[in-house]
Amino acid sequence: MRRSKPQKPVIDQPLAPPIRIIKPVLGPNEKIVLTGEAAEILRIATLRLAMGLMETHPVEVNAILDKIEDEMRAAEEARQAVRGV
């Protein structure tokens, strides 16, 4: 008589709830604006990543940092325009 293969245990419930990723649909001139703590966390993470890549890819990192600086300047100008300063 042949022996059957042992069955793998079946997990009825997932171990963690599924993660929903909401991808915004933006037009060509629309942007997502982060403010407060989210903006600060992203800025710090970007700078840490840039410092790690600076040794091997200095030109690319400088271009990215320049772009971030331009975006931050434009965001500040937009905030001042809204305030009427």
mmCIF file of N, CA and C in Angstrom:
data_model
loop_
_atom_site.group_PDB
_atom_site.id
_atom_site.type_symbol
_atom_site.label_atom_id
_atom_site.label_comp_id
_atom_site.label_asym_id
_atom_site.label_seq_id
_atom_site.Cartn_x
_atom_site.Cartn_y
_atom_site.Cartn_z
ATOM 1 N N MET A 1 0.827 -1.173 0.000
ATOM 2 C CA MET A 1 0.000 0.000 0.000
ATOM 3 C C MET A 1 0.878 1.246 0.000
ATOM 4 N N ARG A 2 0.519 2.239 -0.823
ATOM 5 C CA ARG A 2 1.299 3.475 -0.919
ATOM 6 C C ARG A 2 0.953 4.424 0.206
ATOM 7 N N ARG A 3 1.965 5.105 0.653
ATOM 8 C CA ARG A 3 1.734 6.118 1.685
ATOM 9 C C ARG A 3 1.563 7.464 1.002
ATOM 10 N N SER A 4 0.606 8.212 1.471
ATOM 11 C CA SER A 4 0.394 9.541 0.894
ATOM 12 C C SER A 4 1.368 10.534 1.517
ATOM 13 N N LYS A 5 1.629 11.596 0.770
ATOM 14 C CA LYS A 5 2.513 12.640 1.274
ATOM 15 C C LYS A 5 1.847 13.346 2.443
ATOM 16 N N PRO A 6 2.635 13.765 3.408
ATOM 17 C CA PRO A 6 2.031 14.513 4.517
ATOM 18 C C PRO A 6 1.447 15.829 4.008
ATOM 19 N N GLN A 7 0.309 16.179 4.543
ATOM 20 C CA GLN A 7 -0.364 17.407 4.138
ATOM 21 C C GLN A 7 0.268 18.605 4.833
ATOM 22 N N LYS A 8 0.386 19.690 4.090
ATOM 23 C CA LYS A 8 0.866 20.930 4.687
ATOM 24 C C LYS A 8 -0.275 21.552 5.481
ATOM 25 N N PRO A 9 0.046 22.190 6.602
ATOM 26 C CA PRO A 9 -1.035 22.823 7.373
ATOM 27 C C PRO A 9 -1.676 23.963 6.582
ATOM 28 N N VAL A 10 -2.957 24.090 6.735
ATOM 29 C CA VAL A 10 -3.694 25.138 6.039
ATOM 30 C C VAL A 10 -3.951 26.271 7.019
ATOM 31 N N ILE A 11 -3.612 27.463 6.610
ATOM 32 C CA ILE A 11 -3.866 28.629 7.456
ATOM 33 C C ILE A 11 -5.163 29.265 6.976
ATOM 34 N N ASP A 12 -6.156 29.263 7.848
ATOM 35 C CA ASP A 12 -7.448 29.825 7.466
ATOM 36 C C ASP A 12 -7.430 31.346 7.475
ATOM 37 N N GLN A 13 -6.752 31.917 8.432
ATOM 38 C CA GLN A 13 -6.718 33.367 8.570
ATOM 39 C C GLN A 13 -5.325 33.878 8.211
ATOM 40 N N PRO A 14 -5.248 35.008 7.534
ATOM 41 C CA PRO A 14 -3.923 35.572 7.263
ATOM 42 C C PRO A 14 -3.271 36.013 8.576
ATOM 43 N N LEU A 15 -1.958 36.024 8.588
ATOM 44 C CA LEU A 15 -1.239 36.405 9.797
ATOM 45 C C LEU A 15 -1.356 37.900 10.081
ATOM 46 N N ALA A 16 -1.516 38.681 9.050
ATOM 47 C CA ALA A 16 -1.661 40.129 9.217
ATOM 48 C C ALA A 16 -2.716 40.609 8.231
ATOM 49 N N PRO A 17 -3.377 41.697 8.548
ATOM 50 C CA PRO A 17 -4.367 42.199 7.600
ATOM 51 C C PRO A 17 -3.687 42.646 6.307
ATOM 52 N N PRO A 18 -4.382 42.560 5.206
ATOM 53 C CA PRO A 18 -3.774 42.979 3.944
ATOM 54 C C PRO A 18 -3.489 44.482 3.957
ATOM 55 N N ILE A 19 -2.460 44.857 3.257
ATOM 56 C CA ILE A 19 -2.096 46.270 3.162
ATOM 57 C C ILE A 19 -2.756 46.844 1.917
ATOM 58 N N ARG A 20 -3.495 47.914 2.100
ATOM 59 C CA ARG A 20 -4.112 48.586 0.951
ATOM 60 C C ARG A 20 -3.209 49.723 0.523
ATOM 61 N N ILE A 21 -2.805 49.680 -0.703
ATOM 62 C CA ILE A 21 -1.994 50.761 -1.248
ATOM 63 C C ILE A 21 -2.897 51.576 -2.154
ATOM 64 N N ILE A 22 -3.045 52.826 -1.808
ATOM 65 C CA ILE A 22 -3.878 53.713 -2.609
ATOM 66 C C ILE A 22 -2.945 54.540 -3.479
ATOM 67 N N LYS A 23 -3.041 54.344 -4.768
ATOM 68 C CA LYS A 23 -2.186 55.076 -5.691
ATOM 69 C C LYS A 23 -2.975 56.257 -6.239
ATOM 70 N N PRO A 24 -2.540 57.448 -5.903
ATOM 71 C CA PRO A 24 -3.267 58.604 -6.419
ATOM 72 C C PRO A 24 -3.045 58.756 -7.920
ATOM 73 N N VAL A 25 -4.052 59.228 -8.584
ATOM 74 C CA VAL A 25 -3.936 59.500 -10.010
ATOM 75 C C VAL A 25 -3.778 61.002 -10.152
ATOM 76 N N LEU A 26 -2.627 61.408 -10.611
ATOM 77 C CA LEU A 26 -2.331 62.827 -10.712
ATOM 78 C C LEU A 26 -2.190 63.234 -12.167
ATOM 79 N N GLY A 27 -2.605 64.444 -12.435
ATOM 80 C CA GLY A 27 -2.404 65.010 -13.757
ATOM 81 C C GLY A 27 -0.959 65.447 -13.914
ATOM 82 N N PRO A 28 -0.580 65.891 -15.099
ATOM 83 C CA PRO A 28 0.817 66.251 -15.347
ATOM 84 C C PRO A 28 1.320 67.422 -14.502
ATOM 85 N N ASN A 29 0.446 68.321 -14.083
ATOM 86 C CA ASN A 29 0.878 69.478 -13.299
ATOM 87 C C ASN A 29 0.445 69.398 -11.841
ATOM 88 N N GLU A 30 -0.070 68.255 -11.415
ATOM 89 C CA GLU A 30 -0.519 68.089 -10.034
ATOM 90 C C GLU A 30 0.574 67.407 -9.217
ATOM 91 N N LYS A 31 0.622 67.739 -7.935
ATOM 92 C CA LYS A 31 1.628 67.165 -7.053
ATOM 93 C C LYS A 31 0.990 66.796 -5.726
ATOM 94 N N ILE A 32 1.617 65.865 -5.034
ATOM 95 C CA ILE A 32 1.229 65.544 -3.669
ATOM 96 C C ILE A 32 2.098 66.413 -2.767
ATOM 97 N N VAL A 33 1.481 67.113 -1.853
ATOM 98 C CA VAL A 33 2.223 67.994 -0.953
ATOM 99 C C VAL A 33 2.187 67.400 0.449
ATOM 100 N N LEU A 34 3.361 67.124 0.980
ATOM 101 C CA LEU A 34 3.466 66.634 2.348
ATOM 102 C C LEU A 34 3.783 67.807 3.256
ATOM 103 N N THR A 35 3.155 67.823 4.412
ATOM 104 C CA THR A 35 3.420 68.898 5.356
ATOM 105 C C THR A 35 3.726 68.309 6.719
ATOM 106 N N GLY A 36 4.257 69.117 7.572
ATOM 107 C CA GLY A 36 4.478 68.725 8.960
ATOM 108 C C GLY A 36 5.422 67.560 9.118
ATOM 109 N N GLU A 37 5.025 66.615 9.961
ATOM 110 C CA GLU A 37 5.889 65.502 10.322
ATOM 111 C C GLU A 37 6.196 64.602 9.124
ATOM 112 N N ALA A 38 5.218 64.391 8.250
ATOM 113 C CA ALA A 38 5.446 63.537 7.080
ATOM 114 C C ALA A 38 6.528 64.130 6.183
ATOM 115 N N ALA A 39 6.479 65.438 5.982
ATOM 116 C CA ALA A 39 7.484 66.098 5.151
ATOM 117 C C ALA A 39 8.863 66.003 5.789
ATOM 118 N N GLU A 40 8.922 66.165 7.087
ATOM 119 C CA GLU A 40 10.207 66.108 7.793
ATOM 120 C C GLU A 40 10.798 64.703 7.741
ATOM 121 N N ILE A 41 9.970 63.687 7.923
ATOM 122 C CA ILE A 41 10.444 62.302 7.857
ATOM 123 C C ILE A 41 10.981 61.993 6.467
ATOM 124 N N LEU A 42 10.253 62.401 5.440
ATOM 125 C CA LEU A 42 10.699 62.153 4.072
ATOM 126 C C LEU A 42 11.991 62.907 3.774
ATOM 127 N N ARG A 43 12.102 64.129 4.260
ATOM 128 C CA ARG A 43 13.310 64.927 4.023
ATOM 129 C C ARG A 43 14.522 64.257 4.670
ATOM 130 N N ILE A 44 14.384 63.805 5.908
ATOM 131 C CA ILE A 44 15.496 63.160 6.606
ATOM 132 C C ILE A 44 15.884 61.858 5.912
ATOM 133 N N ALA A 45 14.893 61.066 5.527
ATOM 134 C CA ALA A 45 15.182 59.800 4.843
ATOM 135 C C ALA A 45 15.892 60.046 3.520
ATOM 136 N N THR A 46 15.468 61.065 2.796
ATOM 137 C CA THR A 46 16.094 61.390 1.514
ATOM 138 C C THR A 46 17.541 61.822 1.718
ATOM 139 N N LEU A 47 17.785 62.648 2.722
ATOM 140 C CA LEU A 47 19.152 63.102 2.988
ATOM 141 C C LEU A 47 20.051 61.944 3.417
ATOM 142 N N ARG A 48 19.525 61.020 4.218
ATOM 143 C CA ARG A 48 20.324 59.855 4.625
ATOM 144 C C ARG A 48 20.661 58.986 3.417
ATOM 145 N N LEU A 49 19.690 58.787 2.553
ATOM 146 C CA LEU A 49 19.929 58.013 1.340
ATOM 147 C C LEU A 49 20.959 58.710 0.462
ATOM 148 N N ALA A 50 20.829 60.016 0.323
ATOM 149 C CA ALA A 50 21.764 60.781 -0.502
ATOM 150 C C ALA A 50 23.184 60.689 0.051
ATOM 151 N N MET A 51 23.330 60.781 1.353
ATOM 152 C CA MET A 51 24.668 60.695 1.947
ATOM 153 C C MET A 51 25.283 59.328 1.677
ATOM 154 N N GLY A 52 24.463 58.295 1.707
ATOM 155 C CA GLY A 52 24.968 56.954 1.433
ATOM 156 C C GLY A 52 25.392 56.765 -0.014
ATOM 157 N N LEU A 53 24.724 57.438 -0.926
ATOM 158 C CA LEU A 53 25.030 57.294 -2.353
ATOM 159 C C LEU A 53 26.037 58.315 -2.864
ATOM 160 N N MET A 54 26.351 59.316 -2.066
ATOM 161 C CA MET A 54 27.195 60.412 -2.524
ATOM 162 C C MET A 54 28.566 59.935 -2.998
ATOM 163 N N GLU A 55 29.121 58.945 -2.326
ATOM 164 C CA GLU A 55 30.462 58.489 -2.675
ATOM 165 C C GLU A 55 30.508 57.843 -4.056
ATOM 166 N N THR A 56 29.473 57.103 -4.414
ATOM 167 C CA THR A 56 29.492 56.371 -5.685
ATOM 168 C C THR A 56 28.785 57.097 -6.819
ATOM 169 N N HIS A 57 27.831 57.983 -6.507
ATOM 170 C CA HIS A 57 27.052 58.663 -7.544
ATOM 171 C C HIS A 57 26.901 60.156 -7.232
ATOM 172 N N PRO A 58 28.000 60.904 -7.142
ATOM 173 C CA PRO A 58 27.894 62.304 -6.702
ATOM 174 C C PRO A 58 27.097 63.199 -7.645
ATOM 175 N N VAL A 59 27.227 63.016 -8.940
ATOM 176 C CA VAL A 59 26.527 63.888 -9.891
ATOM 177 C C VAL A 59 25.021 63.690 -9.785
ATOM 178 N N GLU A 60 24.586 62.424 -9.745
ATOM 179 C CA GLU A 60 23.164 62.132 -9.663
ATOM 180 C C GLU A 60 22.571 62.619 -8.346
ATOM 181 N N VAL A 61 23.295 62.407 -7.250
ATOM 182 C CA VAL A 61 22.799 62.830 -5.941
ATOM 183 C C VAL A 61 22.661 64.344 -5.890
ATOM 184 N N ASN A 62 23.652 65.058 -6.399
ATOM 185 C CA ASN A 62 23.565 66.521 -6.403
ATOM 186 C C ASN A 62 22.396 67.009 -7.246
ATOM 187 N N ALA A 63 22.129 66.347 -8.359
ATOM 188 C CA ALA A 63 20.991 66.737 -9.196
ATOM 189 C C ALA A 63 19.677 66.517 -8.449
ATOM 190 N N ILE A 64 19.570 65.404 -7.741
ATOM 191 C CA ILE A 64 18.353 65.120 -6.973
ATOM 192 C C ILE A 64 18.177 66.132 -5.853
ATOM 193 N N LEU A 65 19.259 66.423 -5.131
ATOM 194 C CA LEU A 65 19.175 67.389 -4.038
ATOM 195 C C LEU A 65 18.823 68.787 -4.549
ATOM 196 N N ASP A 66 19.352 69.159 -5.714
ATOM 197 C CA ASP A 66 18.990 70.454 -6.309
ATOM 198 C C ASP A 66 17.508 70.498 -6.646
ATOM 199 N N LYS A 67 16.987 69.408 -7.175
ATOM 200 C CA LYS A 67 15.566 69.339 -7.518
ATOM 201 C C LYS A 67 14.704 69.454 -6.259
ATOM 202 N N ILE A 68 15.100 68.759 -5.194
ATOM 203 C CA ILE A 68 14.355 68.841 -3.934
ATOM 204 C C ILE A 68 14.380 70.266 -3.401
ATOM 205 N N GLU A 69 15.536 70.903 -3.463
ATOM 206 C CA GLU A 69 15.652 72.283 -2.990
ATOM 207 C C GLU A 69 14.748 73.216 -3.799
ATOM 208 N N ASP A 70 14.715 73.023 -5.116
ATOM 209 C CA ASP A 70 13.833 73.839 -5.964
ATOM 210 C C ASP A 70 12.368 73.637 -5.595
ATOM 211 N N GLU A 71 11.979 72.381 -5.359
ATOM 212 C CA GLU A 71 10.594 72.085 -4.995
ATOM 213 C C GLU A 71 10.235 72.702 -3.643
ATOM 214 N N MET A 72 11.166 72.635 -2.699
ATOM 215 C CA MET A 72 10.902 73.215 -1.382
ATOM 216 C C MET A 72 10.776 74.736 -1.477
ATOM 217 N N ARG A 73 11.613 75.359 -2.292
ATOM 218 C CA ARG A 73 11.544 76.806 -2.476
ATOM 219 C C ARG A 73 10.208 77.192 -3.120
ATOM 220 N N ALA A 74 9.792 76.439 -4.134
ATOM 221 C CA ALA A 74 8.519 76.722 -4.802
ATOM 222 C C ALA A 74 7.347 76.536 -3.840
ATOM 223 N N ALA A 75 7.415 75.518 -2.991
ATOM 224 C CA ALA A 75 6.341 75.287 -2.018
ATOM 225 C C ALA A 75 6.269 76.432 -1.020
ATOM 226 N N GLU A 76 7.418 76.919 -0.573
ATOM 227 C CA GLU A 76 7.431 78.039 0.373
ATOM 228 C C GLU A 76 6.886 79.308 -0.281
ATOM 229 N N GLU A 77 7.246 79.540 -1.536
ATOM 230 C CA GLU A 77 6.721 80.710 -2.250
ATOM 231 C C GLU A 77 5.210 80.611 -2.414
ATOM 232 N N ALA A 78 4.715 79.407 -2.672
ATOM 233 C CA ALA A 78 3.270 79.214 -2.815
ATOM 234 C C ALA A 78 2.563 79.465 -1.487
ATOM 235 N N ARG A 79 3.156 78.994 -0.382
ATOM 236 C CA ARG A 79 2.564 79.243 0.937
ATOM 237 C C ARG A 79 2.518 80.735 1.238
ATOM 238 N N GLN A 80 3.582 81.452 0.913
ATOM 239 C CA GLN A 80 3.612 82.889 1.164
ATOM 240 C C GLN A 80 2.599 83.620 0.295
ATOM 241 N N ALA A 81 2.415 83.158 -0.933
ATOM 242 C CA ALA A 81 1.435 83.783 -1.818
ATOM 243 C C ALA A 81 0.023 83.587 -1.279
ATOM 244 N N VAL A 82 -0.249 82.419 -0.714
ATOM 245 C CA VAL A 82 -1.571 82.151 -0.147
ATOM 246 C C VAL A 82 -1.814 83.035 1.071
ATOM 247 N N ARG A 83 -0.780 83.219 1.879
ATOM 248 C CA ARG A 83 -0.900 84.072 3.062
ATOM 249 C C ARG A 83 -0.957 85.552 2.709
ATOM 250 N N GLY A 84 -0.524 85.893 1.508
ATOM 251 C CA GLY A 84 -0.536 87.295 1.090
ATOM 252 C C GLY A 84 0.658 88.076 1.588
ATOM 253 N N VAL A 85 1.750 87.381 1.835
ATOM 254 C CA VAL A 85 2.965 88.054 2.336
ATOM 255 C C VAL A 85 3.741 88.628 1.184
#
